[in-house]
XYZ file of C-alpha atoms in Angstrom:
126
model
C -15.397 -15.677 17.244
C -12.911 -18.294 16.139
C -10.623 -19.418 18.964
C -7.166 -20.729 18.121
C -4.718 -22.632 20.331
C -1.151 -23.423 19.272
C 0.892 -26.316 20.584
C 4.029 -28.268 19.717
C 6.715 -25.715 20.422
C 9.872 -26.496 22.356
C 13.642 -26.645 22.343
C 15.330 -28.383 19.427
C 18.883 -28.604 18.129
C 19.859 -27.063 14.787
C 18.878 -29.392 11.984
C 16.034 -30.859 13.999
C 12.289 -30.860 13.405
C 9.120 -29.782 15.160
C 5.471 -29.930 14.211
C 3.250 -27.124 15.428
C -0.504 -27.540 15.679
C -3.206 -24.885 15.597
C -6.515 -26.161 16.938
C -9.655 -24.155 16.239
C -12.940 -23.996 18.117
C -16.074 -21.946 17.822
C -16.616 -22.303 14.074
C -15.846 -24.710 11.268
C -12.510 -24.064 9.605
C -13.811 -24.579 6.077
C -14.150 -20.900 5.223
C -11.013 -19.643 6.935
C -7.552 -18.903 5.684
C -4.994 -19.916 8.310
C -1.600 -18.302 8.617
C 1.460 -18.964 10.738
C 3.480 -16.013 12.014
C 6.526 -15.656 14.208
C 8.041 -12.949 16.328
C 11.596 -12.976 17.598
C 12.712 -10.697 20.463
C 13.139 -7.136 19.257
C 11.727 -7.879 15.818
C 8.411 -7.339 14.114
C 5.969 -10.182 13.673
C 6.432 -11.751 10.250
C 4.233 -13.999 8.170
C 5.772 -17.438 7.692
C 3.130 -19.346 5.769
C -0.555 -19.415 4.934
C -3.008 -21.916 3.472
C -6.193 -21.174 1.553
C -9.592 -22.295 2.776
C -10.901 -24.202 -0.251
C -8.110 -25.953 -2.117
C -5.374 -25.852 0.522
C -2.896 -23.906 -1.589
C 0.130 -22.989 0.499
C 2.441 -20.004 0.471
C 5.738 -19.490 2.300
C 8.171 -16.736 3.093
C 11.454 -17.267 1.236
C 13.434 -18.012 4.391
C 11.432 -21.190 5.138
C 10.625 -22.358 1.604
C 11.594 -26.013 1.246
C 11.951 -26.526 5.008
C 8.454 -25.815 6.368
C 5.174 -27.382 5.257
C 1.728 -26.117 6.186
C -1.268 -28.422 6.023
C -4.843 -28.430 7.226
C -7.344 -31.036 8.370
C -10.726 -29.325 8.349
C -12.459 -32.360 9.854
C -10.181 -32.105 12.895
C -10.287 -28.293 12.796
C -6.517 -28.267 12.972
C -3.728 -26.722 10.908
C -0.154 -27.948 11.142
C 3.240 -26.444 10.472
C 5.896 -29.078 9.933
C 9.297 -27.471 10.439
C 12.390 -29.345 9.268
C 16.078 -28.424 9.099
C 15.558 -25.847 11.817
C 18.078 -23.052 12.223
C 18.858 -20.801 15.199
C 17.292 -17.911 13.294
C 13.957 -19.761 13.382
C 13.826 -19.121 17.128
C 10.678 -17.115 17.892
C 7.198 -17.248 19.324
C 4.975 -18.795 16.651
C 1.355 -17.737 16.264
C -1.471 -19.007 14.126
C -4.176 -16.664 12.898
C -7.272 -16.742 10.709
C -9.517 -14.707 8.434
C -12.542 -15.646 6.366
C -11.990 -15.900 2.626
C -12.905 -18.206 -0.257
C -10.371 -16.672 -2.630
C -7.801 -18.996 -4.237
C -4.900 -17.233 -2.550
C -3.900 -16.035 0.910
C -1.799 -13.209 2.276
C 0.830 -13.141 5.002
C 0.287 -9.608 6.284
C -0.697 -9.428 9.948
C -3.334 -6.747 9.407
C -5.530 -9.025 7.329
C -6.044 -11.571 10.095
C -8.903 -11.263 12.556
C -8.374 -14.050 15.085
C -5.105 -14.995 16.783
C -3.800 -17.694 19.073
C -1.669 -17.055 22.139
C 1.567 -18.341 20.616
C 4.020 -21.153 21.275
C 7.770 -20.753 21.823
C 10.220 -22.408 19.429
C 13.885 -22.329 20.408
C 16.576 -23.712 18.120
C 19.850 -24.041 19.973
C 22.644 -26.487 20.651
């Protein structure tokens, strides 16, 4: 079973930046799609971004397009989420998750993912 650990969350002012990391252990990342999700209090968990296993193609939810960048370093078994121009509405617990696929696309629906991290809190506030 793939084990995932998120880090990099914290408190940041509006307009600031954070970089989240998702470190994997147990298996090589090469065959896994990695997604980032977030869940704010009282809201459903939503898919923020995902990156394909083979060519690193990235997909984003509209609300973060142009502000967030997902990237992966398979050699380090780590996936990153660079978050810029943060807004108060980005406040949530952020999770990374994985599923095995070699397809040239990825999905952001929670039900497709098999392995999940424990989450890291991101708070955007002045």
